mmCIF file with all atom_site columns, C-alpha atoms in Angstrom:
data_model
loop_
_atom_site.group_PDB
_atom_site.id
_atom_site.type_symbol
_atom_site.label_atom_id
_atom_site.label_alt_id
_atom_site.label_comp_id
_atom_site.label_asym_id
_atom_site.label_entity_id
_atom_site.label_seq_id
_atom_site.pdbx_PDB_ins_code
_atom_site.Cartn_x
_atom_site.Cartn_y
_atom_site.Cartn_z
_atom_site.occupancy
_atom_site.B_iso_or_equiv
_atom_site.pdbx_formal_charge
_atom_site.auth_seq_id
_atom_site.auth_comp_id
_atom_site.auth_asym_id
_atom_site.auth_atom_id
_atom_site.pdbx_PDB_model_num
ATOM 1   C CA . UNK Y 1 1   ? 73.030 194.339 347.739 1.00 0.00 ? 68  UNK Y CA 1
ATOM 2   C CA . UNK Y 1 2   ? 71.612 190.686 348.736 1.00 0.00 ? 69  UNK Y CA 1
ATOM 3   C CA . UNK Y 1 3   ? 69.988 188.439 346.581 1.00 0.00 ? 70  UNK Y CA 1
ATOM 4   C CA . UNK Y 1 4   ? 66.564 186.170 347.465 1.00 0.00 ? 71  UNK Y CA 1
ATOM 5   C CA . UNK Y 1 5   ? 65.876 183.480 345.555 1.00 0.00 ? 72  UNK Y CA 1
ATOM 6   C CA . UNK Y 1 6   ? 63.089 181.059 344.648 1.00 0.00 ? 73  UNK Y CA 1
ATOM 7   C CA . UNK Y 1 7   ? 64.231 178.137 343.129 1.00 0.00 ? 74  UNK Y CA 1
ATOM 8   C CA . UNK Y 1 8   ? 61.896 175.521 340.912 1.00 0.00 ? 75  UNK Y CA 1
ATOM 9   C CA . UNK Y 1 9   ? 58.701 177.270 341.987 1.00 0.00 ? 76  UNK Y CA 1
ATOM 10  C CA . UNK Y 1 10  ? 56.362 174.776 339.443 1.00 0.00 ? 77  UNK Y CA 1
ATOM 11  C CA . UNK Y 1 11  ? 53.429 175.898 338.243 1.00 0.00 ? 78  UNK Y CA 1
ATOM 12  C CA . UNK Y 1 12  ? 50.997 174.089 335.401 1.00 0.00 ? 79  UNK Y CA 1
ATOM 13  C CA . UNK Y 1 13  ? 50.387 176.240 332.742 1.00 0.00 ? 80  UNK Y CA 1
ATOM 14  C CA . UNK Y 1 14  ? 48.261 176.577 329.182 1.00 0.00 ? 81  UNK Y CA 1
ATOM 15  C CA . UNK Y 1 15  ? 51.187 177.688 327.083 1.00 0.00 ? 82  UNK Y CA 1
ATOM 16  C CA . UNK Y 1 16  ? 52.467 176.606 323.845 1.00 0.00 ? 83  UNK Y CA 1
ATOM 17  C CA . UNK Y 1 17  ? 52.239 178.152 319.908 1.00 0.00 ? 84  UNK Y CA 1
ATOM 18  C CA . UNK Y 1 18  ? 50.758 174.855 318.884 1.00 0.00 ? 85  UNK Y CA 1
ATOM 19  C CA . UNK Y 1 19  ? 47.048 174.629 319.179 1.00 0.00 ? 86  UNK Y CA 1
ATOM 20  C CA . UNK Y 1 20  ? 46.841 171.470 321.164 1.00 0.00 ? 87  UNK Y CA 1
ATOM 21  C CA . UNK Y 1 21  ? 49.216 172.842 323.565 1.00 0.00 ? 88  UNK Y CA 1
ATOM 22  C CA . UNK Y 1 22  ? 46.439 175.248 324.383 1.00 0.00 ? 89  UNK Y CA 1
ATOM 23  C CA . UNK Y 1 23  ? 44.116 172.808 324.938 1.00 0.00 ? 90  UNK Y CA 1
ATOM 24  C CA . UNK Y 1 24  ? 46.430 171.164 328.022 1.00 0.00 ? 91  UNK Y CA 1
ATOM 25  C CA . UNK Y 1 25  ? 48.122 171.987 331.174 1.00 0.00 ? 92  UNK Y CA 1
ATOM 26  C CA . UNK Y 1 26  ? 52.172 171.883 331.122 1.00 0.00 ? 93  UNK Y CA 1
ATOM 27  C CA . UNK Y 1 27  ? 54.352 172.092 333.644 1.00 0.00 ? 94  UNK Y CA 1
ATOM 28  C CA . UNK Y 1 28  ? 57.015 175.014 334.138 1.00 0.00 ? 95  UNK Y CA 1
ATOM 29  C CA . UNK Y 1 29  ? 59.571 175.643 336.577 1.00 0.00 ? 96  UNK Y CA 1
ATOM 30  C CA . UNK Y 1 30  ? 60.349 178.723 337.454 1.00 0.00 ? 97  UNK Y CA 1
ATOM 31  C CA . UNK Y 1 31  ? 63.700 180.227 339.490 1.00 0.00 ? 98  UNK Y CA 1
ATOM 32  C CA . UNK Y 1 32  ? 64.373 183.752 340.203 1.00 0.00 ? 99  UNK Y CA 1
ATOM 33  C CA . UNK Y 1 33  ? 67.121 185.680 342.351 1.00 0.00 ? 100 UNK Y CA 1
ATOM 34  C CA . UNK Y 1 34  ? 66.163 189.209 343.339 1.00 0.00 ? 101 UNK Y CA 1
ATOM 35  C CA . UNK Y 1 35  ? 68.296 191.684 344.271 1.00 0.00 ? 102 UNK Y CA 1
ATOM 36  C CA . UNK Y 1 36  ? 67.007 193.203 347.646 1.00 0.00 ? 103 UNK Y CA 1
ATOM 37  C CA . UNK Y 1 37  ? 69.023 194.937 350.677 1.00 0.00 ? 104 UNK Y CA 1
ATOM 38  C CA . UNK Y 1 38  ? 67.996 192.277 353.566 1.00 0.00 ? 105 UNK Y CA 1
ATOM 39  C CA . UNK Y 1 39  ? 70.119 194.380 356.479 1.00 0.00 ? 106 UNK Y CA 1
ATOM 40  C CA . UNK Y 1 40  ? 66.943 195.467 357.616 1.00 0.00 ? 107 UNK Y CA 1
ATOM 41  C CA . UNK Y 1 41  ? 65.041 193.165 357.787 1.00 0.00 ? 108 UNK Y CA 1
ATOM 42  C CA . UNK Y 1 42  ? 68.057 190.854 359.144 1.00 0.00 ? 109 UNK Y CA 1
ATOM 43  C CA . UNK Y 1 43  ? 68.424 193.558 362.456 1.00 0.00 ? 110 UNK Y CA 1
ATOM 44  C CA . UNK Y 1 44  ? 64.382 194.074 362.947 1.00 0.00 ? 111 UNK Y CA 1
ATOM 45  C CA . UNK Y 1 45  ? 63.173 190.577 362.404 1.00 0.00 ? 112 UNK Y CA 1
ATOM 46  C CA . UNK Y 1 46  ? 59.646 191.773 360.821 1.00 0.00 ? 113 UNK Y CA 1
ATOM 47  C CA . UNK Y 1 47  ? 58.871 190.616 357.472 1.00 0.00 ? 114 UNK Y CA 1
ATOM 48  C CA . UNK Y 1 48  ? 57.459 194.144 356.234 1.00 0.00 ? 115 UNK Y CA 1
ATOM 49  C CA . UNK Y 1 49  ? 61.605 195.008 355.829 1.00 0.00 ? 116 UNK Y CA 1
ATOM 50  C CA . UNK Y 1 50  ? 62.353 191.344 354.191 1.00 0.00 ? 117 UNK Y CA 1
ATOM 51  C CA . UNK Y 1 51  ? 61.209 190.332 350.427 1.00 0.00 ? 118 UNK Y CA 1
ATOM 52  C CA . UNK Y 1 52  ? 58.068 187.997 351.023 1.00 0.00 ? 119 UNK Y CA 1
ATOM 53  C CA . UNK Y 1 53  ? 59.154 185.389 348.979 1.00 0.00 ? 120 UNK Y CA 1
ATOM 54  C CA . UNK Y 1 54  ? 55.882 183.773 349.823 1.00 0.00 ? 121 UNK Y CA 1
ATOM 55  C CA . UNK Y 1 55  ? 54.007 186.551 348.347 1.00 0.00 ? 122 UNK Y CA 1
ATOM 56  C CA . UNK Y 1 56  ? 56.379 186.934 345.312 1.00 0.00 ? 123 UNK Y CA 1
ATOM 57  C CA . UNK Y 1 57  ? 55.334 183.128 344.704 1.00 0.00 ? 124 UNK Y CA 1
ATOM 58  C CA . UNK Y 1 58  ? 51.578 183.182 344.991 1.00 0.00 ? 125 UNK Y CA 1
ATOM 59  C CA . UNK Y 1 59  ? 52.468 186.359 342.786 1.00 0.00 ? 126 UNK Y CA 1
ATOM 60  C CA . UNK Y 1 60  ? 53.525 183.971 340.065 1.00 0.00 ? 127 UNK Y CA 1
ATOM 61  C CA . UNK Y 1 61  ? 51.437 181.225 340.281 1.00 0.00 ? 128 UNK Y CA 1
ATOM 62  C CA . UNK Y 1 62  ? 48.710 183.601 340.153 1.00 0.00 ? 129 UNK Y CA 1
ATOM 63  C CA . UNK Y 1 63  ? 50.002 185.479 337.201 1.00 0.00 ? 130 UNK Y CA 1
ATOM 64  C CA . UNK Y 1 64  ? 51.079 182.044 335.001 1.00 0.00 ? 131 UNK Y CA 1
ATOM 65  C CA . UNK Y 1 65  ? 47.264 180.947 336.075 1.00 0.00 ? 132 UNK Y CA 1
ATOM 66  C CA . UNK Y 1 66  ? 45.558 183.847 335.146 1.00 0.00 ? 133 UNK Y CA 1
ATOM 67  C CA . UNK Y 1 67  ? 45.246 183.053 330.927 1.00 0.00 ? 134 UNK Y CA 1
ATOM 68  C CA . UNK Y 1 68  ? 47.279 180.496 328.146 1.00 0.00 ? 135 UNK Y CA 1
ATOM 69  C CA . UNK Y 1 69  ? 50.174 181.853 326.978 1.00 0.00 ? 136 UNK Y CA 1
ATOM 70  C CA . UNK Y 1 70  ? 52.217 181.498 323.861 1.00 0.00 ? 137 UNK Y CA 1
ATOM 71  C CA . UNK Y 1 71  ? 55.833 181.793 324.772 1.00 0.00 ? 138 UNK Y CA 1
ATOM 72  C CA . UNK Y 1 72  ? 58.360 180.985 327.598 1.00 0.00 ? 139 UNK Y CA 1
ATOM 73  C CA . UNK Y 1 73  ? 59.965 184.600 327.403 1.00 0.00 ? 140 UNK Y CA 1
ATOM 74  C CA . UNK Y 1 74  ? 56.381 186.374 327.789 1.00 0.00 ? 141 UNK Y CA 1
ATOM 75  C CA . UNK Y 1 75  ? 56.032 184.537 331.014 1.00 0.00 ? 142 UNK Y CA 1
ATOM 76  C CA . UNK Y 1 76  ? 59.621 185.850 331.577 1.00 0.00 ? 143 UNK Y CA 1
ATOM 77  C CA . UNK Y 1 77  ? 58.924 189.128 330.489 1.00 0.00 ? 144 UNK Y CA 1
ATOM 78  C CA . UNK Y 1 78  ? 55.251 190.050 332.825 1.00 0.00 ? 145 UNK Y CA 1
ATOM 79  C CA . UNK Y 1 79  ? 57.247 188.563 335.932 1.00 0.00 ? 146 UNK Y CA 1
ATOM 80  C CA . UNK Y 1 80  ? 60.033 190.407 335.878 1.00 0.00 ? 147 UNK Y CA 1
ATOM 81  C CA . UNK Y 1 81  ? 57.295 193.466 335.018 1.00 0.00 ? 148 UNK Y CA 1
ATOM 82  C CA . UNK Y 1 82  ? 55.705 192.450 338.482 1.00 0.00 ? 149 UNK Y CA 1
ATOM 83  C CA . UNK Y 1 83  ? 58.650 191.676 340.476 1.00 0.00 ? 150 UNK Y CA 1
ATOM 84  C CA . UNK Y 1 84  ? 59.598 195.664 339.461 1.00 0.00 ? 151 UNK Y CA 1
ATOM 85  C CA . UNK Y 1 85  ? 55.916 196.946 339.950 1.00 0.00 ? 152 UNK Y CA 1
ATOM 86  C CA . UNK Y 1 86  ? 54.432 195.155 342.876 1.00 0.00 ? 153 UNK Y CA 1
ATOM 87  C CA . UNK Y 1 87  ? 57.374 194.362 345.007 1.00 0.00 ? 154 UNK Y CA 1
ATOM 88  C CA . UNK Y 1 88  ? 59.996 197.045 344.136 1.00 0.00 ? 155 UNK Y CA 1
ATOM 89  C CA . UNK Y 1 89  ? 62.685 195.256 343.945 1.00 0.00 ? 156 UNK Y CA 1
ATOM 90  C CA . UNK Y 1 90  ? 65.921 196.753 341.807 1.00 0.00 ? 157 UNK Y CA 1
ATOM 91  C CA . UNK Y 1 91  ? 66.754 194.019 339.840 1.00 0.00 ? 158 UNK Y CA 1
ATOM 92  C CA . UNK Y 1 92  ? 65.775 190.105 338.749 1.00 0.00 ? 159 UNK Y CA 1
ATOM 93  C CA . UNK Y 1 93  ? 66.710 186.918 337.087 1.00 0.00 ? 160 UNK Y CA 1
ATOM 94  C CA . UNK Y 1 94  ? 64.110 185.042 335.914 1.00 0.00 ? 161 UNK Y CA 1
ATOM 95  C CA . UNK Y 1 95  ? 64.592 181.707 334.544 1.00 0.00 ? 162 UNK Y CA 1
ATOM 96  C CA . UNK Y 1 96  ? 61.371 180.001 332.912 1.00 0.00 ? 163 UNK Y CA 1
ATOM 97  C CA . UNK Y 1 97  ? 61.673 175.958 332.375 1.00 0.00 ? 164 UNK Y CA 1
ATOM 98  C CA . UNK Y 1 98  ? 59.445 174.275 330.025 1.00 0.00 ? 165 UNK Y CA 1
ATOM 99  C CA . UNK Y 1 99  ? 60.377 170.766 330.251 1.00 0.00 ? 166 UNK Y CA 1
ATOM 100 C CA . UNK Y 1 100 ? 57.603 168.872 327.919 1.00 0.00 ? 167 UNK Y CA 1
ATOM 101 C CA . UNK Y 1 101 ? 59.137 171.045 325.281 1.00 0.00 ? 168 UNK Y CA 1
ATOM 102 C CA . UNK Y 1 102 ? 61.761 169.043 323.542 1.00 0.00 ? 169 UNK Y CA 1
ATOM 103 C CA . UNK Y 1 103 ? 61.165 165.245 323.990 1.00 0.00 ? 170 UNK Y CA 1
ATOM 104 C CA . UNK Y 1 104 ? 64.687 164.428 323.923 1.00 0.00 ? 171 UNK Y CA 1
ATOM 105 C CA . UNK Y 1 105 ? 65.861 167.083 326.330 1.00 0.00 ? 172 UNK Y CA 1
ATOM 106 C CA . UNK Y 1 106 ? 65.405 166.997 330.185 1.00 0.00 ? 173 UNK Y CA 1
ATOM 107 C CA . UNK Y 1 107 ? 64.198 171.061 329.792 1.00 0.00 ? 174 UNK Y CA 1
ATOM 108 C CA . UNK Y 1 108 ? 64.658 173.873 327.761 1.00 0.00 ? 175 UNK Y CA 1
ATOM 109 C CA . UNK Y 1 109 ? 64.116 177.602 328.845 1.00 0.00 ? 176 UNK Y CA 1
ATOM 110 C CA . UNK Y 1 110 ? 64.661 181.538 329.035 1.00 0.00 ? 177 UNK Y CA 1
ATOM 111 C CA . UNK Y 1 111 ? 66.882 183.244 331.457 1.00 0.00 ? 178 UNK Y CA 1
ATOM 112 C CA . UNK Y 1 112 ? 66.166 187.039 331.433 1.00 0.00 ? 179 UNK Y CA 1
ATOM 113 C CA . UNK Y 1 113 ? 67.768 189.579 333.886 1.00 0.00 ? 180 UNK Y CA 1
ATOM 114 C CA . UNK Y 1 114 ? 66.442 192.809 334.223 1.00 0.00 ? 181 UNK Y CA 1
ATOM 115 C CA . UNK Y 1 115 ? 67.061 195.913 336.160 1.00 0.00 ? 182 UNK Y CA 1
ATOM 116 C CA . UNK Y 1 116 ? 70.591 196.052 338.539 1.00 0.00 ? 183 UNK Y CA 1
ATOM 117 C CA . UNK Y 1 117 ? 72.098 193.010 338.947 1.00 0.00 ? 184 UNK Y CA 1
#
């Protein structure tokens, strides 16, 4: 099994458990690396065998858009959800970055992998 990856896919997001945090956009940086066979779509060339890693992206954004959220790991947590639903793939590490977190770090975050990896 192959892996695709997207790596530091930023999006701006309402998240945070403080109330002015809700009341801003902050950026996050998300990576993931899903498992997918790519033999296929290596030998055919067409992008209906390959993982759309476009699509998966605008997937995100659109998903980390869509309403505020509290915490890193539920932004975690609903991607890998979609990543299983809408794109079938078998299994996913997703790593959210919040780096306006902690002033005196350069980023903290959440890795989760779910699935077969």
């Amino acid at each position: 099994m192959d892996t695709v990856s997207v790596k530091g896919l930023k999006v701006d997001a309402t998240i945070g458990i403080f109330d002015w945090e809700q009341e801003i956009f902050q950026p996050l940086y998300i990576d993931l690396e899903m498992r997918w066979d790519n033999a296929k779509a290596a030998e055919s060339g067409d992008i209906h065998d390959a993982l759309d890693y476009a699509a998966v992206s605008s997937f995100v954004v659109e998903l980390i858009e869509s309403r505020p959220w509290g915490l890193i790991e539920e932004v975690a947590e609903q991607i890998a959800a979609g990543l299983f639903s809408q794109f079938q793939v078998p299994g996913a590490r997703v790593t959210v970055n919040k780096p306006t977190a902690v002033p005196a770090a350069n980023s903290v975050g959440v890795s989760i992998v779910r699935g077969e990896f």
